[in-house]
Amino acid sequence: MAPSLATLTVSLQFAFGILAGVLATLAMDRVMGALPEGPTPPFVAAAVLTETTPRAAPERLALFVHYLSGVLTGPLFVWLLLTSEGVFGAGIRATVIAAVVLYALMVGFFVLVPLPRVELHPNRHSTIRRDWALSAAIYVAVLAPVVSVVFVFF
């Protein structure tokens, strides 16, 4: 493959990561809406940004943060997958490793950074963590196969 085509291919993979991030975020939304504390994480993030409580956080900001991070996590997965393939070779093993790392980053970041910084009833923390972990699992379960299938063609 010509070097310029290889560079374009990588650029297209990142662009597709954005589209896959949109699809995964929409799938995640369906799950979040069905969980008791599912809709709470975007408001937790907005509350941290505005130094308020999740209940007082602006809905537009919560939605903006949610969709922006969902869309941009797609290219993050592309980077993790490219890195994983560079270390382990292309294939299912690299995809699974990249997916596990992404899931750990998504859950770990939320649980360790924004969640402890907001005022919530202590009983809600475990439910919010559980619902976020389930929502993130759906996100990764949609994103990883979609991106991996496209990688086969590039």
PDB file of C-alpha atoms in Angstrom:
ATOM      1  CA  MET A   1       0.000   0.000   0.000  1.00  0.00           C
ATOM      2  CA  ALA A   2       1.323   3.455  -0.863  1.00  0.00           C
ATOM      3  CA  PRO A   3       2.289   5.568   2.192  1.00  0.00           C
ATOM      4  CA  SER A   4      -0.283   8.275   1.359  1.00  0.00           C
ATOM      5  CA  LEU A   5      -3.042   5.650   1.116  1.00  0.00           C
ATOM      6  CA  ALA A   6      -1.995   4.170   4.453  1.00  0.00           C
ATOM      7  CA  THR A   7      -2.215   7.616   6.068  1.00  0.00           C
ATOM      8  CA  LEU A   8      -5.642   8.202   4.543  1.00  0.00           C
ATOM      9  CA  THR A   9      -6.786   4.812   5.775  1.00  0.00           C
ATOM     10  CA  VAL A  10      -5.857   5.670   9.356  1.00  0.00           C
ATOM     11  CA  SER A  11      -7.638   9.020   9.039  1.00  0.00           C
ATOM     12  CA  LEU A  12     -10.752   7.268   7.743  1.00  0.00           C
ATOM     13  CA  GLN A  13     -10.631   4.845  10.662  1.00  0.00           C
ATOM     14  CA  PHE A  14     -10.680   7.758  13.118  1.00  0.00           C
ATOM     15  CA  ALA A  15     -13.536   9.396  11.206  1.00  0.00           C
ATOM     16  CA  PHE A  16     -15.442   6.141  11.346  1.00  0.00           C
ATOM     17  CA  GLY A  17     -14.696   5.998  15.074  1.00  0.00           C
ATOM     18  CA  ILE A  18     -16.750   9.178  15.411  1.00  0.00           C
ATOM     19  CA  LEU A  19     -19.698   7.601  13.594  1.00  0.00           C
ATOM     20  CA  ALA A  20     -19.399   4.415  15.621  1.00  0.00           C
ATOM     21  CA  GLY A  21     -19.306   6.550  18.771  1.00  0.00           C
ATOM     22  CA  VAL A  22     -22.627   8.108  17.755  1.00  0.00           C
ATOM     23  CA  LEU A  23     -24.188   4.657  17.253  1.00  0.00           C
ATOM     24  CA  ALA A  24     -22.836   3.358  20.545  1.00  0.00           C
ATOM     25  CA  THR A  25     -24.041   6.452  22.403  1.00  0.00           C
ATOM     26  CA  LEU A  26     -27.547   6.033  20.989  1.00  0.00           C
ATOM     27  CA  ALA A  27     -27.561   2.381  22.076  1.00  0.00           C
ATOM     28  CA  MET A  28     -26.315   3.425  25.500  1.00  0.00           C
ATOM     29  CA  ASP A  29     -29.135   5.981  25.764  1.00  0.00           C
ATOM     30  CA  ARG A  30     -31.747   3.252  25.421  1.00  0.00           C
ATOM     31  CA  VAL A  31     -30.224   1.325  28.311  1.00  0.00           C
ATOM     32  CA  MET A  32     -29.697   4.413  30.457  1.00  0.00           C
ATOM     33  CA  GLY A  33     -33.369   5.287  30.102  1.00  0.00           C
ATOM     34  CA  ALA A  34     -34.405   1.886  31.459  1.00  0.00           C
ATOM     35  CA  LEU A  35     -32.166   1.917  34.545  1.00  0.00           C
ATOM     36  CA  PRO A  36     -33.116   3.538  37.871  1.00  0.00           C
ATOM     37  CA  GLU A  37     -30.082   5.857  37.927  1.00  0.00           C
ATOM     38  CA  GLY A  38     -29.260   5.512  34.239  1.00  0.00           C
ATOM     39  CA  PRO A  39     -29.886   9.151  33.296  1.00  0.00           C
ATOM     40  CA  THR A  40     -27.894  10.437  36.298  1.00  0.00           C
ATOM     41  CA  PRO A  41     -24.253  10.217  35.035  1.00  0.00           C
ATOM     42  CA  PRO A  42     -24.535  13.079  32.508  1.00  0.00           C
ATOM     43  CA  PHE A  43     -25.970  15.258  35.275  1.00  0.00           C
ATOM     44  CA  VAL A  44     -23.125  14.236  37.579  1.00  0.00           C
ATOM     45  CA  ALA A  45     -20.637  15.429  34.951  1.00  0.00           C
ATOM     46  CA  ALA A  46     -22.550  18.678  34.442  1.00  0.00           C
ATOM     47  CA  ALA A  47     -22.753  19.193  38.206  1.00  0.00           C
ATOM     48  CA  VAL A  48     -18.969  18.909  38.506  1.00  0.00           C
ATOM     49  CA  LEU A  49     -18.496  21.422  35.684  1.00  0.00           C
ATOM     50  CA  THR A  50     -20.928  23.922  37.199  1.00  0.00           C
ATOM     51  CA  GLU A  51     -20.124  23.203  40.860  1.00  0.00           C
ATOM     52  CA  THR A  52     -23.758  22.404  41.644  1.00  0.00           C
ATOM     53  CA  THR A  53     -25.712  19.267  42.473  1.00  0.00           C
ATOM     54  CA  PRO A  54     -26.853  16.849  39.755  1.00  0.00           C
ATOM     55  CA  ARG A  55     -30.443  17.977  40.359  1.00  0.00           C
ATOM     56  CA  ALA A  56     -29.459  21.635  39.744  1.00  0.00           C
ATOM     57  CA  ALA A  57     -27.125  20.930  36.819  1.00  0.00           C
ATOM     58  CA  PRO A  58     -28.272  22.393  33.485  1.00  0.00           C
ATOM     59  CA  GLU A  59     -29.909  19.740  31.311  1.00  0.00           C
ATOM     60  CA  ARG A  60     -28.451  21.159  28.101  1.00  0.00           C
ATOM     61  CA  LEU A  61     -24.937  20.965  29.524  1.00  0.00           C
ATOM     62  CA  ALA A  62     -25.542  17.405  30.751  1.00  0.00           C
ATOM     63  CA  LEU A  63     -26.707  16.333  27.298  1.00  0.00           C
ATOM     64  CA  PHE A  64     -23.854  18.178  25.583  1.00  0.00           C
ATOM     65  CA  VAL A  65     -21.224  16.545  27.809  1.00  0.00           C
ATOM     66  CA  HIS A  66     -22.855  13.132  27.397  1.00  0.00           C
ATOM     67  CA  TYR A  67     -23.012  13.219  23.601  1.00  0.00           C
ATOM     68  CA  LEU A  68     -19.646  14.899  23.117  1.00  0.00           C
ATOM     69  CA  SER A  69     -17.882  12.347  25.290  1.00  0.00           C
ATOM     70  CA  GLY A  70     -19.793   9.500  23.646  1.00  0.00           C
ATOM     71  CA  VAL A  71     -18.849  10.670  20.160  1.00  0.00           C
ATOM     72  CA  LEU A  72     -15.195  11.284  21.071  1.00  0.00           C
ATOM     73  CA  THR A  73     -14.816   7.950  22.822  1.00  0.00           C
ATOM     74  CA  GLY A  74     -15.213   6.315  19.398  1.00  0.00           C
ATOM     75  CA  PRO A  75     -11.868   7.674  18.144  1.00  0.00           C
ATOM     76  CA  LEU A  76     -10.318   6.804  21.505  1.00  0.00           C
ATOM     77  CA  PHE A  77     -11.316   3.194  20.881  1.00  0.00           C
ATOM     78  CA  VAL A  78      -9.815   3.382  17.380  1.00  0.00           C
ATOM     79  CA  TRP A  79      -6.532   4.523  18.929  1.00  0.00           C
ATOM     80  CA  LEU A  80      -6.672   1.748  21.539  1.00  0.00           C
ATOM     81  CA  LEU A  81      -7.400  -0.798  18.817  1.00  0.00           C
ATOM     82  CA  LEU A  82      -4.569   0.425  16.575  1.00  0.00           C
ATOM     83  CA  THR A  83      -2.206   0.313  19.536  1.00  0.00           C
ATOM     84  CA  SER A  84      -3.414  -3.118  20.582  1.00  0.00           C
ATOM     85  CA  GLU A  85      -3.011  -4.414  17.039  1.00  0.00           C
ATOM     86  CA  GLY A  86       0.507  -2.976  16.949  1.00  0.00           C
ATOM     87  CA  VAL A  87       1.418  -4.900  20.089  1.00  0.00           C
ATOM     88  CA  PHE A  88      -0.584  -8.129  19.689  1.00  0.00           C
ATOM     89  CA  GLY A  89      -1.278  -8.284  15.954  1.00  0.00           C
ATOM     90  CA  ALA A  90      -4.628  -7.831  14.238  1.00  0.00           C
ATOM     91  CA  GLY A  91      -7.439 -10.083  15.326  1.00  0.00           C
ATOM     92  CA  ILE A  92      -9.982 -10.827  17.999  1.00  0.00           C
ATOM     93  CA  ARG A  93      -7.394 -10.764  20.793  1.00  0.00           C
ATOM     94  CA  ALA A  94      -6.413  -7.174  20.016  1.00  0.00           C
ATOM     95  CA  THR A  95     -10.075  -6.148  19.806  1.00  0.00           C
ATOM     96  CA  VAL A  96     -10.950  -7.732  23.144  1.00  0.00           C
ATOM     97  CA  ILE A  97      -7.948  -6.136  24.836  1.00  0.00           C
ATOM     98  CA  ALA A  98      -8.833  -2.707  23.426  1.00  0.00           C
ATOM     99  CA  ALA A  99     -12.477  -3.150  24.491  1.00  0.00           C
ATOM    100  CA  VAL A 100     -11.539  -4.185  28.033  1.00  0.00           C
ATOM    101  CA  VAL A 101      -9.157  -1.232  28.370  1.00  0.00           C
ATOM    102  CA  LEU A 102     -11.812   1.177  27.082  1.00  0.00           C
ATOM    103  CA  TYR A 103     -14.432  -0.216  29.469  1.00  0.00           C
ATOM    104  CA  ALA A 104     -12.037   0.086  32.412  1.00  0.00           C
ATOM    105  CA  LEU A 105     -11.216   3.673  31.437  1.00  0.00           C
ATOM    106  CA  MET A 106     -14.881   4.629  31.068  1.00  0.00           C
ATOM    107  CA  VAL A 107     -15.993   3.130  34.367  1.00  0.00           C
ATOM    108  CA  GLY A 108     -12.848   3.980  36.294  1.00  0.00           C
ATOM    109  CA  PHE A 109     -12.800   7.611  35.202  1.00  0.00           C
ATOM    110  CA  PHE A 110     -16.458   8.194  36.070  1.00  0.00           C
ATOM    111  CA  VAL A 111     -16.288   6.409  39.421  1.00  0.00           C
ATOM    112  CA  LEU A 112     -13.011   8.027  40.497  1.00  0.00           C
ATOM    113  CA  VAL A 113     -13.262  11.562  39.085  1.00  0.00           C
ATOM    114  CA  PRO A 114     -16.736  13.126  38.765  1.00  0.00           C
ATOM    115  CA  LEU A 115     -18.874  10.853  40.969  1.00  0.00           C
ATOM    116  CA  PRO A 116     -17.017  11.491  44.262  1.00  0.00           C
ATOM    117  CA  ARG A 117     -17.117  15.254  43.636  1.00  0.00           C
ATOM    118  CA  VAL A 118     -20.897  15.696  43.755  1.00  0.00           C
ATOM    119  CA  GLU A 119     -23.302  15.834  46.643  1.00  0.00           C
ATOM    120  CA  LEU A 120     -25.546  12.801  46.595  1.00  0.00           C
ATOM    121  CA  HIS A 121     -27.246  10.645  49.165  1.00  0.00           C
ATOM    122  CA  PRO A 122     -24.696   7.920  50.012  1.00  0.00           C
ATOM    123  CA  ASN A 123     -27.172   5.173  49.102  1.00  0.00           C
ATOM    124  CA  ARG A 124     -27.313   6.415  45.511  1.00  0.00           C
ATOM    125  CA  HIS A 125     -23.597   6.018  44.795  1.00  0.00           C
ATOM    126  CA  SER A 126     -23.658   2.234  44.422  1.00  0.00           C
ATOM    127  CA  THR A 127     -26.741   2.317  42.193  1.00  0.00           C
ATOM    128  CA  ILE A 128     -25.234   5.043  40.014  1.00  0.00           C
ATOM    129  CA  ARG A 129     -21.959   3.104  39.722  1.00  0.00           C
ATOM    130  CA  ARG A 130     -23.822  -0.075  38.776  1.00  0.00           C
ATOM    131  CA  ASP A 131     -26.019   1.662  36.216  1.00  0.00           C
ATOM    132  CA  TRP A 132     -23.013   3.446  34.712  1.00  0.00           C
ATOM    133  CA  ALA A 133     -21.105   0.158  34.480  1.00  0.00           C
ATOM    134  CA  LEU A 134     -24.050  -1.453  32.657  1.00  0.00           C
ATOM    135  CA  SER A 135     -24.446   1.523  30.322  1.00  0.00           C
ATOM    136  CA  ALA A 136     -20.726   1.571  29.547  1.00  0.00           C
ATOM    137  CA  ALA A 137     -20.819  -2.179  28.849  1.00  0.00           C
ATOM    138  CA  ILE A 138     -23.544  -1.648  26.247  1.00  0.00           C
ATOM    139  CA  TYR A 139     -21.572   1.215  24.717  1.00  0.00           C
ATOM    140  CA  VAL A 140     -18.456  -0.954  24.354  1.00  0.00           C
ATOM    141  CA  ALA A 141     -20.499  -3.970  23.204  1.00  0.00           C
ATOM    142  CA  VAL A 142     -21.842  -1.899  20.298  1.00  0.00           C
ATOM    143  CA  LEU A 143     -18.704   0.081  19.526  1.00  0.00           C
ATOM    144  CA  ALA A 144     -16.096  -2.704  19.473  1.00  0.00           C
ATOM    145  CA  PRO A 145     -17.727  -4.980  16.886  1.00  0.00           C
ATOM    146  CA  VAL A 146     -18.765  -2.092  14.634  1.00  0.00           C
ATOM    147  CA  VAL A 147     -15.259  -0.626  14.549  1.00  0.00           C
ATOM    148  CA  SER A 148     -13.615  -4.039  14.247  1.00  0.00           C
ATOM    149  CA  VAL A 149     -15.722  -5.027  11.255  1.00  0.00           C
ATOM    150  CA  VAL A 150     -14.787  -1.808   9.472  1.00  0.00           C
ATOM    151  CA  PHE A 151     -11.102  -2.373  10.277  1.00  0.00           C
ATOM    152  CA  VAL A 152     -11.258  -5.601   8.272  1.00  0.00           C
ATOM    153  CA  PHE A 153     -11.990  -3.556   5.123  1.00  0.00           C
ATOM    154  CA  PHE A 154      -9.225  -0.976   5.658  1.00  0.00           C
TER     155      PHE A 154
END
